[in-house]
Amino acid sequence: MFLQDLILTLEQYWARLGCVIEQPYDMEVGAGTMHPATFFRVLGPRPWRTVYVQPSRRPADGRFAENPYRLFRHTQLQVILKPSPPDVQEIYLESLRAIGLDLRQHDIHFEEDNWESPTLGAWGTGWQVTLDGLEITQFTYFQQAGGFDLRPIAAELTYGLERLAMYLQGVGNVFDLAWNEETRYGEISRDAEVESCRYAFRVAETSRLWQLFSLYEEEAGNCLKEKLVLPSYEYGLKMSHTFNLLDARGAISVAQRIELIARMREVVRQSARLYLERENVGPAL
Amino acid sequence: MSDLLFELGVEEIPARFLAAATTELAQRGEKALEDAGFHFSDLTAWSTPRRLTLFAKELCFDESRAYTHKKGPSEKVAFTAEGQPTPALLGFLRKEGATLQQAQREDGYIYINKKSEKTPAQLLAELLPSVMTGIPFPKLMRWGEGDLLYVRPVRWALCLYGEELIPFSLLGVETGVISQGHRFFGGQVTIGHPAEYAGKLEEAFVLVDPAVRRTRLEQESARLAAEVGGSPYWAEGLAEELVHLLEYPTAFRGRFDSGFLDLPPEVLTTVMRHHQKQVPIRDEEGRLLPYFLCFRDGPPFGEEIVVRGNEQALQGRLEDARLFFRLDQAKPLADRVADLSGIKFHEKLGSMAQKAKRLEFLAGRLAARLQLPPEEQRRAKRAALLAKADLTTAMVGELPELQGIMGREYARLAGEEANVFQGIAEHYQPRSLGDELPATWAGILAGLADRLDTLAAFFALNMEPSGSADPFALRRAAQGLLAILVEKELPLSLEELVTMGAEAVSKLAPLSAEGKSRLLSFLTGRLRFLLEERGASFEVISCAIGASPLLPAQAATKAELVRAQLGMEELIALALSAKRIKNIGKSAGPFRRHIVELGMEEAEAALYSALRWAQREDRSTPQASLAVLLALTPQVSQFFDRVLVIAEEKVRRESRLSLLAELGDLYGAFGDFSALPY
């Protein structure tokens, strides 16, 4: 199955179950969870179902396109079902059948894996789902986001698309993945991988990144003063990406890490608080 | 008399919770049933990742327990002079749900005697829900609308008493007679009678008894490993985890490129076990073979596919590891000590590079103090300096479980001496209670230095464990430190160790006199715990740690010696005299003047010369010391029996007190005998 067919099949599958097909967020994020379609929509009482692809940047995982599994930017497919339905595991498994897996011929486990993002003030319980020993999905019941307890509870399903596609195609190197009939993954992303790594590991000017971190924080504060939910949150995302770049350079000590995370969480928490105030009185953003 | 079956269907429960939850379920079930008046011939709890099951064999209800016999107010209080029921009586009846007709007079009091209207089935429906809901899981969660709280979302419940459905609801589901078989091979399973439960589920590819799954898992693993001339190389807890991860375990054998066997074996085993839940296979000599065991849930379907997937997943991780192994060697371990400056030990405690320097200093001090040969002193310092350097390697960054192990490998490859690279790996030992201890001096001293430094540094910042909170694992550090001192019989006192630790961290975080004494009493407390683990009683420990300075190795020996003497006449006499000296000592200072010339009473003179003898005797070991003290007891007892200590004559009084003070010192050099329970 081509990578793009995998995306199309999963999106169609979830769309049939009432999921809005959102578009990838147009900013650097480390995971699909940071997309406002997840982070904000899991807050408050409104039901919500969505599916979207989210390219996600993890600078520290970058390997100059030399490692067959590790990527600076990988691709997640994210599903949110709020509230989580009673048959959520079954419909998830059905999505694996939809992409052609005979579940009696394969082995599927749900192994405990509790997800947590200190930056987002978020955590959940759940599993990593393994397919023949390979982790293919993170399955989480969100318990808290932005520091707020959640009710109802959303189920978040995050598929690692490259891994899944590599397995389906029997390919040992991510850059050899067939995107479609003619195009390989490497043709699309290899150069970007190498350049992004060169930037993150060698070129990035850490003193400037430190400044940027603080500037973004100030601008987030500016937005919060005006009660702007999304803009303040977006500056929080910029802080997060800047943090990740600094981290890839090894520029953050253990002590600083705690402090920086606390600063990001504060921005995100304030945005979530503003959103909830609005959610309780009027239409969502 | 029928069997009782109660099953709760849950989405995959974390494997690490299941063993304790199953035990808890059996205990709770037993108690709840017995408290309500049920008897049974046998009670079992089973579990799989997707269910918790309680099974009671031949359950019956004790009819006599259906009667309530309850004492109420006295007749005088219960009825008015006119023979009308008082509010007190009516209140009592209302509380017991009884009528006036059920009230009877007996011995001047009102009793009610009534038979419960409830059937055994109703009683079961009332008591069973909390048996499941009350199981204490370490972590709970919400799902769906978020109104319920349990370890994972609850999906079905089944409850049968004989062939009868016991209807009740719990955690959002209603009980029925339908269970679920294996996710992909089972489907729904209707249970007609409790006795057929395990068998019917086995047909649906669910082995409800964890012990049965374990046998299947281990037998299959052994068979598959034997086919390639090896045996499964299990790790602590891995079989247990797999048992609680699979409803119907089936083992397959996979293989990997034997080129990966060039990697340190711990890298391979860590990747397989921790990251892939696979089991390595080793030959009779303990060498790894290029095979592994992987497991599927369900019958042996799709072997080729499942094995290929597992091989790919393993290969991916091993390739990563091989890359790290190569990259890491580009920089010798010794050069990495400077890189440790990029890693904080703790926010307020400087970098790991500084810590490495302190470890070198402390290991050197300890080695000198123990008068080790110069080459051992040098190796200890070297191992201590390099002990943490592997934290900067990519391999440890990726597989933190390998800290120490990678240090050893990279030190070996960089040409360090054997004792040095062994010491690097060993300095983390013991990692837990009962773990192996370091074998080389380098490992012993680097390990002591590491723990001592950590303890002194955090105590200097007043960041000590309190209650159950011990975020820096200081208790474990102290435990390791003491285990080494005791097991390796090192003649080091806690007092001198605290002083050395304080010296090491002095520039960073000065440890005040008060901090030192808190650290000393913390270590003393942990020593108590260690001796307790070795079976000594509270009093024996108090005696054994009563000496100052306190040498843990000696304290352990003393505890054993005293324990062996418990109940013996001499020890009792010793303890009693120690108590008397302690009591007298409270009211008098030590006078050091003797009155030989004045002439002593016979018993007094006898003690005097016995003391002189004892002071000359060899008391360098706890054994010798105790033997001398025990030998003194006849003279001591006679003295107390026959001599008036608080004599009227001041000179005599002072002389006798001084004699006792000397005796007290002699006792105190061993321990505090007054703490013994006599």
PDB file of N, CA and C in Angstrom, chain B residues 13 31 36 83 116 139 150 163 195 270 286 309 339 380 435 447 450 509 527 538 553 611 630 652:
ATOM      1  N   ILE B  13      -5.606  -4.277  30.932  1.00  0.00           N
ATOM      2  CA  ILE B  13      -5.098  -3.796  32.219  1.00  0.00           C
ATOM      3  C   ILE B  13      -3.570  -3.845  32.167  1.00  0.00           C
ATOM      4  N   LYS B  31     -13.157 -12.421  51.950  1.00  0.00           N
ATOM      5  CA  LYS B  31     -13.622 -11.702  53.124  1.00  0.00           C
ATOM      6  C   LYS B  31     -15.088 -11.306  52.974  1.00  0.00           C
ATOM      7  N   ALA B  36     -20.545 -12.102  54.902  1.00  0.00           N
ATOM      8  CA  ALA B  36     -21.987 -12.103  54.637  1.00  0.00           C
ATOM      9  C   ALA B  36     -22.608 -13.453  54.974  1.00  0.00           C
ATOM     10  N   GLY B  83     -47.367   1.148  79.296  1.00  0.00           N
ATOM     11  CA  GLY B  83     -47.103   0.012  78.399  1.00  0.00           C
ATOM     12  C   GLY B  83     -47.051   0.416  76.930  1.00  0.00           C
ATOM     13  N   SER B 116     -33.803 -12.393  57.721  1.00  0.00           N
ATOM     14  CA  SER B 116     -33.626 -11.517  56.561  1.00  0.00           C
ATOM     15  C   SER B 116     -34.511 -11.980  55.416  1.00  0.00           C
ATOM     16  N   LYS B 139      -2.925   3.312  39.611  1.00  0.00           N
ATOM     17  CA  LYS B 139      -3.294   4.462  38.780  1.00  0.00           C
ATOM     18  C   LYS B 139      -4.679   4.219  38.189  1.00  0.00           C
ATOM     19  N   TYR B 150     -11.727   3.754  37.014  1.00  0.00           N
ATOM     20  CA  TYR B 150     -11.205   2.398  37.204  1.00  0.00           C
ATOM     21  C   TYR B 150      -9.856   2.322  36.513  1.00  0.00           C
ATOM     22  N   GLU B 163     -26.569 -21.994  37.920  1.00  0.00           N
ATOM     23  CA  GLU B 163     -27.025 -21.609  36.577  1.00  0.00           C
ATOM     24  C   GLU B 163     -27.784 -20.299  36.593  1.00  0.00           C
ATOM     25  N   ALA B 195     -18.763 -23.935  36.340  1.00  0.00           N
ATOM     26  CA  ALA B 195     -17.737 -24.964  36.190  1.00  0.00           C
ATOM     27  C   ALA B 195     -17.223 -25.069  34.760  1.00  0.00           C
ATOM     28  N   THR B 270      19.364  -6.099  26.451  1.00  0.00           N
ATOM     29  CA  THR B 270      18.534  -4.962  26.861  1.00  0.00           C
ATOM     30  C   THR B 270      17.541  -4.600  25.771  1.00  0.00           C
ATOM     31  N   GLY B 286      26.787 -19.843  28.121  1.00  0.00           N
ATOM     32  CA  GLY B 286      26.254 -18.529  28.434  1.00  0.00           C
ATOM     33  C   GLY B 286      26.429 -17.521  27.306  1.00  0.00           C
ATOM     34  N   GLY B 309       8.001  -9.664  11.286  1.00  0.00           N
ATOM     35  CA  GLY B 309       7.795  -8.345  11.897  1.00  0.00           C
ATOM     36  C   GLY B 309       8.700  -8.143  13.092  1.00  0.00           C
ATOM     37  N   ASP B 339      33.144  16.496  28.989  1.00  0.00           N
ATOM     38  CA  ASP B 339      31.808  16.733  28.426  1.00  0.00           C
ATOM     39  C   ASP B 339      30.710  16.644  29.484  1.00  0.00           C
ATOM     40  N   ALA B 380      41.292   2.793  41.816  1.00  0.00           N
ATOM     41  CA  ALA B 380      40.038   3.264  42.400  1.00  0.00           C
ATOM     42  C   ALA B 380      39.747   4.698  41.962  1.00  0.00           C
ATOM     43  N   ASP B 435      20.820  -7.152  45.451  1.00  0.00           N
ATOM     44  CA  ASP B 435      21.560  -7.228  44.188  1.00  0.00           C
ATOM     45  C   ASP B 435      23.020  -7.576  44.491  1.00  0.00           C
ATOM     46  N   GLY B 447      31.859   3.143  44.054  1.00  0.00           N
ATOM     47  CA  GLY B 447      30.468   3.033  44.488  1.00  0.00           C
ATOM     48  C   GLY B 447      30.225   3.745  45.808  1.00  0.00           C
ATOM     49  N   ASP B 450      30.450   7.548  45.175  1.00  0.00           N
ATOM     50  CA  ASP B 450      29.274   8.079  44.483  1.00  0.00           C
ATOM     51  C   ASP B 450      28.130   8.298  45.472  1.00  0.00           C
ATOM     52  N   ALA B 509      28.457  23.056  48.483  1.00  0.00           N
ATOM     53  CA  ALA B 509      27.345  23.209  49.410  1.00  0.00           C
ATOM     54  C   ALA B 509      27.828  22.757  50.777  1.00  0.00           C
ATOM     55  N   LEU B 527      20.832   1.887  58.689  1.00  0.00           N
ATOM     56  CA  LEU B 527      21.569   0.722  59.190  1.00  0.00           C
ATOM     57  C   LEU B 527      20.634  -0.157  60.028  1.00  0.00           C
ATOM     58  N   PHE B 538      14.519  -5.183  67.297  1.00  0.00           N
ATOM     59  CA  PHE B 538      14.746  -3.767  67.581  1.00  0.00           C
ATOM     60  C   PHE B 538      15.767  -3.581  68.709  1.00  0.00           C
ATOM     61  N   ALA B 553      29.995  -2.415  59.668  1.00  0.00           N
ATOM     62  CA  ALA B 553      30.411  -3.805  59.526  1.00  0.00           C
ATOM     63  C   ALA B 553      30.441  -4.473  60.893  1.00  0.00           C
ATOM     64  N   LEU B 611      38.277  -5.496  86.280  1.00  0.00           N
ATOM     65  CA  LEU B 611      38.304  -4.391  85.314  1.00  0.00           C
ATOM     66  C   LEU B 611      39.702  -4.184  84.758  1.00  0.00           C
ATOM     67  N   LEU B 630      31.384 -10.642  78.921  1.00  0.00           N
ATOM     68  CA  LEU B 630      30.608 -11.720  79.527  1.00  0.00           C
ATOM     69  C   LEU B 630      31.385 -12.350  80.677  1.00  0.00           C
ATOM     70  N   ARG B 652      34.359   7.014  99.349  1.00  0.00           N
ATOM     71  CA  ARG B 652      33.972   5.678  98.912  1.00  0.00           C
ATOM     72  C   ARG B 652      32.930   5.765  97.791  1.00  0.00           C
TER      73      ARG B 652
END
